[in-house]
CSV table of C-alpha atoms in Angstrom, one decimal:
chain,number,residue,atom,x,y,z
S,1,GLN,CA,16.2,-7.2,-13.1
S,2,VAL,CA,16.4,-8.3,-10.0
S,3,GLN,CA,16.3,-11.9,-9.5
S,4,LEU,CA,16.9,-14.5,-6.4
S,5,LYS,CA,16.5,-17.7,-6.6
S,6,GLU,CA,16.5,-21.1,-3.9
S,7,SER,CA,17.7,-24.7,-4.6
S,8,GLY,CA,18.3,-27.3,-1.8
S,9,PRO,CA,17.4,-31.0,-1.5
S,10,GLY,CA,13.7,-31.2,-0.8
S,11,LEU,CA,13.7,-34.2,1.9
S,12,VAL,CA,16.1,-33.9,4.4
S,13,GLN,CA,16.5,-36.8,7.4
S,14,PRO,CA,15.8,-35.9,11.3
S,15,SER,CA,19.5,-34.5,12.6
S,16,GLN,CA,20.6,-34.3,9.4
S,17,THR,CA,22.0,-31.1,8.1
S,18,LEU,CA,20.1,-28.2,5.3
S,19,SER,CA,22.1,-27.0,3.1
S,20,LEU,CA,20.3,-24.3,0.6
S,21,THR,CA,21.1,-22.2,-1.5
S,22,CYS,CA,20.4,-18.4,-3.2
S,23,THR,CA,21.5,-17.4,-6.0
S,24,VAL,CA,21.1,-13.8,-7.2
S,25,SER,CA,21.2,-11.7,-10.5
S,26,GLY,CA,20.9,-7.6,-10.9
S,27,LEU,CA,22.5,-6.6,-7.5
S,28,SER,CA,26.0,-7.1,-6.0
S,29,LEU,CA,25.8,-8.9,-2.6
S,30,THR,CA,28.5,-6.0,-1.7
S,31,SER,CA,25.7,-3.8,-1.9
S,32,ASN,CA,22.8,-5.6,-0.6
S,33,SER,CA,21.6,-7.2,2.5
S,34,VAL,CA,20.2,-11.4,1.5
S,35,SER,CA,18.1,-12.4,4.3
S,36,TRP,CA,16.5,-16.1,4.9
S,37,ILE,CA,13.1,-16.2,6.0
S,38,ARG,CA,11.3,-19.9,6.4
S,39,GLN,CA,7.0,-20.7,6.8
S,40,PRO,CA,6.2,-23.6,7.9
S,41,PRO,CA,2.9,-25.2,5.8
S,42,GLY,CA,-0.7,-23.2,6.7
S,43,LYS,CA,1.6,-20.8,9.3
S,44,GLY,CA,3.0,-17.6,9.0
S,45,LEU,CA,6.7,-16.0,8.5
S,46,GLU,CA,9.9,-16.7,10.7
S,47,TRP,CA,13.1,-14.9,9.9
S,48,MET,CA,16.0,-17.0,10.0
S,49,GLY,CA,18.3,-14.6,9.7
S,50,VAL,CA,20.8,-12.5,7.1
S,51,ILE,CA,24.4,-11.2,6.1
S,52,TRP,CA,24.5,-7.3,5.5
S,53,SER,CA,26.4,-6.1,2.4
S,54,ASN,CA,29.0,-5.7,4.4
S,55,GLY,CA,29.6,-9.6,5.1
S,56,GLY,CA,28.9,-9.9,8.8
S,57,THR,CA,25.9,-11.5,9.9
S,58,ASP,CA,22.4,-11.6,12.2
S,59,TYR,CA,20.5,-14.6,13.5
S,60,ASN,CA,17.0,-15.4,15.2
S,61,SER,CA,18.3,-16.3,18.7
S,62,ALA,CA,15.3,-19.1,18.1
S,63,ILE,CA,17.7,-21.1,16.0
S,64,LYS,CA,21.0,-19.3,15.9
S,65,SER,CA,22.8,-22.4,17.6
S,66,ARG,CA,21.9,-24.4,14.5
S,67,LEU,CA,22.2,-21.7,11.8
S,68,SER,CA,25.1,-20.6,9.4
S,69,ILE,CA,25.1,-18.0,6.5
S,70,SER,CA,27.4,-17.0,4.1
S,71,ARG,CA,28.5,-16.2,1.3
S,72,ASP,CA,30.6,-15.9,-2.1
S,73,THR,CA,30.1,-12.7,-3.8
S,74,SER,CA,32.0,-13.7,-6.8
S,75,LYS,CA,29.7,-16.5,-7.4
S,76,SER,CA,26.4,-14.6,-6.6
S,77,GLN,CA,25.3,-16.4,-3.9
S,78,VAL,CA,24.1,-16.8,-0.3
S,79,PHE,CA,24.2,-20.2,1.7
S,80,LEU,CA,22.5,-21.3,4.5
S,81,LYS,CA,23.2,-24.7,7.1
S,82,MET,CA,21.4,-25.6,9.3
S,83,ASN,CA,21.8,-28.5,11.5
S,84,SER,CA,20.5,-30.6,13.9
S,85,LEU,CA,16.6,-30.3,11.5
S,86,GLN,CA,13.6,-31.9,13.5
S,87,THR,CA,10.0,-32.6,12.0
S,88,GLU,CA,9.1,-28.9,13.1
S,89,ASP,CA,11.9,-27.4,10.3
S,90,THR,CA,9.5,-28.5,7.8
S,91,ALA,CA,8.6,-25.3,5.9
S,92,MET,CA,9.1,-23.3,2.9
S,93,TYR,CA,12.6,-21.3,2.6
S,94,PHE,CA,12.7,-18.1,1.1
S,95,CYS,CA,15.8,-15.7,0.3
S,96,ALA,CA,14.7,-12.3,-0.1
S,97,ARG,CA,16.6,-8.9,-0.6
S,98,GLY,CA,17.0,-6.9,2.2
S,99,GLY,CA,17.9,-7.5,6.0
S,100,THR,CA,15.0,-5.2,7.3
S,101,THR,CA,12.6,-4.7,4.6
S,102,PRO,CA,12.5,-7.6,2.0
S,103,ASP,CA,11.6,-6.4,-1.7
S,104,TYR,CA,12.9,-9.1,-3.6
S,105,TRP,CA,12.1,-12.1,-2.9
S,106,GLY,CA,13.2,-16.0,-4.1
S,107,GLN,CA,10.2,-18.2,-5.3
S,108,GLY,CA,10.9,-19.9,-2.1
S,109,VAL,CA,11.9,-24.0,-2.6
S,110,MET,CA,9.9,-26.1,-0.4
S,111,VAL,CA,12.2,-28.7,2.3
S,112,THR,CA,10.6,-32.0,4.2
S,113,VAL,CA,12.1,-33.5,7.2
S,114,SER,CA,11.1,-36.7,7.3
S,115,SER,CA,12.5,-40.5,7.8
I,1,ASP,CA,11.1,-10.3,21.4
I,2,ILE,CA,8.8,-7.8,19.9
I,3,GLN,CA,5.1,-10.1,19.3
I,4,MET,CA,2.8,-9.3,16.9
I,5,THR,CA,-0.9,-10.1,16.3
I,6,GLN,CA,-3.2,-9.3,14.0
I,7,SER,CA,-7.3,-8.9,13.8
I,8,PRO,CA,-9.2,-10.4,12.8
I,9,SER,CA,-7.5,-13.8,12.1
I,10,LEU,CA,-10.2,-14.5,8.7
I,11,LEU,CA,-12.0,-11.4,6.9
I,12,SER,CA,-15.0,-11.6,4.6
I,13,ALA,CA,-15.7,-8.5,2.7
I,14,SER,CA,-17.3,-7.4,-1.0
I,15,VAL,CA,-15.9,-7.0,-4.0
I,16,GLY,CA,-15.6,-2.7,-3.6
I,17,ASP,CA,-15.7,-2.2,0.2
I,18,ARG,CA,-13.1,-0.2,2.3
I,19,VAL,CA,-11.3,-3.1,4.4
I,20,THR,CA,-9.3,-2.5,7.8
I,21,LEU,CA,-6.2,-5.1,9.1
I,22,SER,CA,-5.2,-4.4,12.5
I,23,CYS,CA,-1.2,-5.7,13.5
I,24,LYS,CA,-0.6,-4.3,17.2
I,25,ALA,CA,2.7,-4.7,18.6
I,26,SER,CA,3.8,-5.7,22.1
I,27,GLN,CA,5.9,-2.4,22.3
I,28,ASN,CA,6.6,0.8,20.4
I,29,ILE,CA,8.1,-0.4,17.4
I,30,TYR,CA,8.8,3.9,16.5
I,31,LYS,CA,6.8,2.8,13.1
I,32,TYR,CA,8.8,0.8,12.0
I,33,LEU,CA,6.2,-1.6,9.9
I,34,ASN,CA,6.4,-3.1,7.0
I,35,TRP,CA,3.1,-5.3,5.3
I,36,TYR,CA,2.9,-7.8,3.0
I,37,GLN,CA,0.2,-9.5,0.9
I,38,GLN,CA,0.8,-13.5,-0.1
I,39,LYS,CA,-0.9,-15.6,-2.7
I,40,LEU,CA,-1.7,-18.8,-2.7
I,41,GLY,CA,1.4,-20.6,-3.7
I,42,GLU,CA,3.7,-17.4,-4.2
I,43,ALA,CA,6.3,-15.2,-2.3
I,44,PRO,CA,5.3,-12.2,0.4
I,45,LYS,CA,5.2,-9.1,-1.9
I,46,LEU,CA,6.4,-5.8,0.0
I,47,LEU,CA,2.7,-3.3,0.8
I,48,ILE,CA,3.9,-1.1,2.3
I,49,TYR,CA,6.8,0.0,4.4
I,50,TYR,CA,7.8,2.4,7.3
I,51,THR,CA,4.3,2.2,8.1
I,52,ASN,CA,2.8,4.2,4.9
I,53,SER,CA,4.7,4.8,2.4
I,54,LEU,CA,3.5,3.2,-1.2
I,55,GLN,CA,5.9,0.3,-2.7
I,56,THR,CA,6.8,1.1,-6.0
I,57,GLY,CA,4.0,-0.6,-8.3
I,58,ILE,CA,1.3,-1.1,-5.9
I,59,PRO,CA,-2.0,0.3,-6.6
I,60,SER,CA,-2.6,2.7,-4.7
I,61,ARG,CA,-6.5,1.7,-3.1
I,62,PHE,CA,-3.6,-0.1,-0.5
I,63,SER,CA,-2.7,2.7,2.4
I,64,GLY,CA,-1.5,2.2,5.4
I,65,SER,CA,-1.3,4.6,9.2
I,66,GLY,CA,-0.4,4.4,12.9
I,67,SER,CA,2.2,4.5,15.5
I,68,GLY,CA,3.8,3.6,18.4
I,69,THR,CA,2.0,-0.2,18.8
I,70,ASP,CA,-1.0,0.0,16.6
I,71,TYR,CA,-1.0,0.4,12.1
I,72,THR,CA,-3.2,-0.5,10.1
I,73,LEU,CA,-3.8,-1.6,6.7
I,74,THR,CA,-6.4,0.1,4.2
I,75,ILE,CA,-7.5,-1.3,0.6
I,76,SER,CA,-10.3,1.4,0.5
I,77,SER,CA,-11.7,-0.4,-2.4
I,78,LEU,CA,-11.4,-4.3,-2.8
I,79,GLN,CA,-10.5,-5.8,-5.8
I,80,PRO,CA,-10.6,-9.4,-6.6
I,81,GLU,CA,-6.9,-9.8,-6.8
I,82,ASP,CA,-7.0,-8.7,-3.3
I,83,VAL,CA,-7.4,-11.8,-2.3
I,84,ALA,CA,-4.8,-13.2,-0.1
I,85,THR,CA,-3.7,-12.7,3.7
I,86,TYR,CA,-1.7,-10.2,4.2
I,87,PHE,CA,1.2,-10.0,7.1
I,88,CYS,CA,2.4,-7.0,9.2
I,89,GLN,CA,6.1,-7.1,10.2
I,90,GLN,CA,8.4,-5.6,12.3
I,91,TYR,CA,12.0,-3.9,12.0
I,92,ASN,CA,12.4,-2.1,15.3
I,93,SER,CA,13.9,-4.9,16.9
I,94,TRP,CA,15.0,-7.7,15.0
I,95,ASN,CA,12.2,-9.1,12.4
I,96,THR,CA,8.9,-10.9,13.6
I,97,PHE,CA,5.5,-11.0,11.7
I,98,GLY,CA,2.0,-11.4,12.7
I,99,ALA,CA,0.3,-14.3,11.8
I,100,GLY,CA,-1.1,-13.1,9.0
I,101,THR,CA,-4.6,-11.6,8.2
I,102,LYS,CA,-6.7,-14.3,5.0
I,103,LEU,CA,-8.8,-11.1,3.4
I,104,GLU,CA,-11.7,-13.7,1.3
I,105,LEU,CA,-14.5,-12.7,-1.0
I,106,LYS,CA,-17.7,-12.5,1.1
Protein backbone atom coordinates (compact mmCIF):
# COMPACT_ATOMS: atom_id res chain seq x y z
CA GLN A 1 0.00 0.00 0.00
CA VAL A 2 1.01 3.62 -0.40
CA GLN A 3 3.08 4.96 2.48
CA LEU A 4 5.08 8.10 3.06
CA LYS A 5 7.38 8.77 5.98
CA GLU A 6 9.17 11.98 6.87
CA SER A 7 12.51 12.05 8.65
CA GLY A 8 14.88 14.74 9.79
CA PRO A 9 16.20 16.64 12.77
CA GLY A 10 13.74 17.66 15.43
CA LEU A 11 15.69 20.76 16.39
CA VAL A 12 17.31 23.34 14.16
CA GLN A 13 19.10 26.50 15.22
CA PRO A 14 17.96 29.87 13.91
CA SER A 15 19.53 30.91 10.60
CA GLN A 16 20.47 27.30 9.83
CA THR A 17 19.23 25.05 7.03
CA LEU A 18 16.52 22.45 7.45
CA SER A 19 16.88 19.17 5.56
CA LEU A 20 14.02 16.69 5.52
CA THR A 21 13.53 13.41 3.68
CA CYS A 22 10.27 11.82 2.60
CA THR A 23 10.64 8.12 1.90
CA VAL A 24 7.79 6.62 -0.09
CA SER A 25 6.68 3.07 -0.76
CA GLY A 26 3.91 1.62 -2.86
CA LEU A 27 4.24 4.35 -5.47
CA SER A 28 6.64 5.50 -8.14
CA LEU A 29 8.00 9.04 -8.05
CA THR A 30 8.14 9.09 -11.84
CA SER A 31 4.36 8.80 -12.02
CA ASN A 32 3.35 10.60 -8.82
CA SER A 33 3.84 14.10 -7.46
CA VAL A 34 4.82 14.76 -3.86
CA SER A 35 4.04 17.89 -1.89
CA TRP A 36 5.43 19.32 1.31
CA ILE A 37 2.92 20.94 3.66
CA ARG A 38 3.57 22.35 7.10
CA GLN A 39 1.49 23.22 10.15
CA PRO A 40 2.69 25.43 13.00
CA PRO A 41 1.50 24.26 16.43
CA GLY A 42 -2.19 24.94 16.87
CA LYS A 43 -2.48 26.62 13.48
CA GLY A 44 -3.57 25.87 9.94
CA LEU A 45 -1.90 24.23 6.96
CA GLU A 46 0.53 25.87 4.55
CA TRP A 47 1.46 24.33 1.22
CA MET A 48 5.19 24.72 0.78
CA GLY A 49 5.87 23.21 -2.60
CA VAL A 50 5.57 20.26 -4.90
CA ILE A 51 7.80 18.11 -7.07
CA TRP A 52 5.86 16.86 -10.04
CA SER A 53 6.17 13.42 -11.59
CA ASN A 54 8.32 14.89 -14.37
CA GLY A 55 10.74 16.34 -11.82
CA GLY A 56 9.58 19.93 -12.17
CA THR A 57 8.94 21.94 -9.04
CA ASP A 58 6.65 24.70 -7.84
CA TYR A 59 7.04 26.64 -4.63
CA ASN A 60 4.93 28.84 -2.39
CA SER A 61 5.89 32.38 -3.38
CA ALA A 62 6.15 33.39 0.28
CA ILE A 63 9.08 31.04 0.90
CA LYS A 64 10.34 30.37 -2.62
CA SER A 65 13.67 32.12 -2.09
CA ARG A 66 14.51 29.80 0.84
CA LEU A 67 13.12 26.50 -0.39
CA SER A 68 14.33 23.66 -2.58
CA ILE A 69 12.64 20.33 -3.27
CA SER A 70 14.40 17.49 -5.05
CA ARG A 71 14.21 13.73 -5.33
CA ASP A 72 16.11 10.51 -5.85
CA THR A 73 13.80 8.21 -7.76
CA SER A 74 16.11 5.20 -7.33
CA LYS A 75 15.77 5.49 -3.56
CA SER A 76 12.10 6.57 -3.61
CA GLN A 77 12.98 9.67 -1.66
CA VAL A 78 11.96 13.31 -1.86
CA PHE A 79 14.03 15.98 -0.16
CA LEU A 80 13.19 19.37 1.29
CA LYS A 81 15.80 21.98 2.05
CA MET A 82 14.95 25.34 3.50
CA ASN A 83 17.53 27.88 4.61
CA SER A 84 17.59 30.84 6.94
CA LEU A 85 15.23 29.23 9.42
CA GLN A 86 13.48 31.40 11.98
CA THR A 87 11.33 30.60 14.99
CA GLU A 88 8.19 31.04 12.88
CA ASP A 89 9.31 28.02 10.84
CA THR A 90 8.63 25.81 13.86
CA ALA A 91 6.00 23.40 12.61
CA MET A 92 4.94 19.87 11.82
CA TYR A 93 6.18 19.11 8.32
CA PHE A 94 4.21 16.66 6.19
CA CYS A 95 4.89 15.11 2.82
CA ALA A 96 1.91 13.91 0.82
CA ARG A 97 1.20 12.29 -2.51
CA GLY A 98 -0.32 14.62 -5.05
CA GLY A 99 0.29 18.11 -6.32
CA THR A 100 -3.25 19.45 -6.08
CA THR A 101 -5.21 16.86 -4.11
CA PRO A 102 -2.96 15.07 -1.64
CA ASP A 103 -4.62 11.79 -0.77
CA TYR A 104 -1.89 9.96 1.16
CA TRP A 105 0.03 11.75 3.89
CA GLY A 106 2.98 10.89 6.04
CA GLN A 107 2.67 11.05 9.80
CA GLY A 108 4.68 14.26 9.85
CA VAL A 109 7.88 15.31 11.58
CA MET A 110 7.99 18.06 14.17
CA VAL A 111 10.70 20.64 13.63
CA THR A 112 11.52 23.19 16.31
CA VAL A 113 13.65 26.20 15.51
CA SER A 114 15.43 27.28 18.64
CA SER A 115 18.87 28.06 19.96
CA ASP B 1 -3.21 34.77 -3.79
CA ILE B 2 -6.63 33.27 -3.25
CA GLN B 3 -7.79 33.54 0.36
CA MET B 4 -10.04 30.88 1.85
CA THR B 5 -12.34 31.84 4.74
CA GLN B 6 -13.98 29.11 6.78
CA SER B 7 -16.92 29.59 9.10
CA PRO B 8 -17.61 29.08 11.84
CA SER B 9 -14.21 28.63 13.42
CA LEU B 10 -15.78 26.53 16.18
CA LEU B 11 -18.95 24.48 15.95
CA SER B 12 -20.63 22.54 18.71
CA ALA B 13 -23.21 19.96 17.74
CA SER B 14 -24.91 16.87 19.09
CA VAL B 15 -24.68 13.30 17.89
CA GLY B 16 -27.18 12.82 15.09
CA ASP B 17 -27.25 16.50 14.10
CA ARG B 18 -26.95 17.64 10.51
CA VAL B 19 -23.84 19.81 10.39
CA THR B 20 -22.86 22.34 7.75
CA LEU B 21 -19.42 23.88 7.42
CA SER B 22 -18.76 26.77 5.07
CA CYS B 23 -15.78 27.82 2.99
CA LYS B 24 -15.62 31.02 0.96
CA ALA B 25 -12.97 31.85 -1.61
CA SER B 26 -11.78 35.37 -2.37
CA GLN B 27 -12.42 34.71 -6.07
CA ASN B 28 -14.03 32.11 -8.28
CA ILE B 29 -12.23 28.77 -7.89
CA TYR B 30 -14.35 26.85 -10.39
CA LYS B 31 -15.08 23.97 -8.00
CA TYR B 32 -11.39 23.20 -7.48
CA LEU B 33 -12.04 22.63 -3.81
CA ASN B 34 -11.11 19.80 -1.44
CA TRP B 35 -12.07 19.06 2.16
CA TYR B 36 -9.85 17.43 4.78
CA GLN B 37 -10.48 16.09 8.26
CA GLN B 38 -7.73 16.32 10.84
CA LYS B 39 -8.03 14.60 14.18
CA LEU B 40 -5.81 15.60 17.07
CA GLY B 41 -2.26 14.42 16.58
CA GLU B 42 -2.91 12.98 13.13
CA ALA B 43 -2.23 13.97 9.54
CA PRO B 44 -5.11 15.42 7.53
CA LYS B 45 -7.33 12.96 5.70
CA LEU B 46 -8.89 13.71 2.32
CA LEU B 47 -12.69 13.54 2.54
CA ILE B 48 -14.04 15.28 -0.56
CA TYR B 49 -12.30 16.31 -3.77
CA TYR B 50 -13.41 18.57 -6.61
CA THR B 51 -16.23 19.99 -4.48
CA ASN B 52 -18.46 16.93 -4.26
CA SER B 53 -16.57 13.70 -5.00
CA LEU B 54 -16.33 11.38 -2.02
CA GLN B 55 -12.89 9.92 -1.42
CA THR B 56 -12.73 6.13 -1.30
CA GLY B 57 -13.50 4.75 2.14
CA ILE B 58 -15.15 7.91 3.46
CA PRO B 59 -18.63 7.39 4.94
CA SER B 60 -21.54 8.58 2.84
CA ARG B 61 -22.74 10.91 5.61
CA PHE B 62 -20.11 13.32 4.32
CA SER B 63 -21.00 15.37 1.26
CA GLY B 64 -19.81 18.52 -0.45
CA SER B 65 -21.42 21.14 -2.62
CA GLY B 66 -20.86 24.61 -4.00
CA SER B 67 -19.71 26.65 -6.92
CA GLY B 68 -18.06 29.95 -7.67
CA THR B 69 -16.76 31.28 -4.37
CA ASP B 70 -19.03 29.46 -1.88
CA TYR B 71 -18.65 25.86 -0.77
CA THR B 72 -20.13 23.63 1.89
CA LEU B 73 -19.25 20.41 3.67
CA THR B 74 -22.23 18.63 5.18
CA ILE B 75 -22.31 15.80 7.69
CA SER B 76 -25.79 14.36 7.53
CA SER B 77 -25.78 12.72 10.97
CA LEU B 78 -22.92 13.63 13.26
CA GLN B 79 -21.06 10.73 14.87
CA PRO B 80 -18.67 10.90 17.84
CA GLU B 81 -15.74 9.95 15.61
CA ASP B 82 -16.36 13.07 13.48
CA VAL B 83 -14.91 15.31 16.19
CA ALA B 84 -12.00 16.95 14.36
CA THR B 85 -10.87 20.08 12.58
CA TYR B 86 -11.99 20.42 8.98
CA PHE B 87 -10.01 22.31 6.37
CA CYS B 88 -10.98 23.38 2.90
CA GLN B 89 -8.31 23.77 0.20
CA GLN B 90 -8.49 25.41 -3.21
CA TYR B 91 -6.29 24.38 -6.09
CA ASN B 92 -7.52 26.63 -8.85
CA SER B 93 -4.53 28.90 -8.40
CA TRP B 94 -1.62 27.37 -6.51
CA ASN B 95 -2.90 25.74 -3.31
CA THR B 96 -4.23 27.44 -0.23
CA PHE B 97 -6.05 26.16 2.82
CA GLY B 98 -8.68 27.73 4.98
CA ALA B 99 -7.96 28.25 8.68
CA GLY B 100 -10.22 25.38 9.66
CA THR B 101 -13.44 24.70 11.53
CA LYS B 102 -13.11 22.85 14.80
CA LEU B 103 -16.07 20.55 15.33
CA GLU B 104 -16.86 19.42 18.86
CA LEU B 105 -19.66 17.56 20.56
CA LYS B 106 -22.20 19.53 22.53
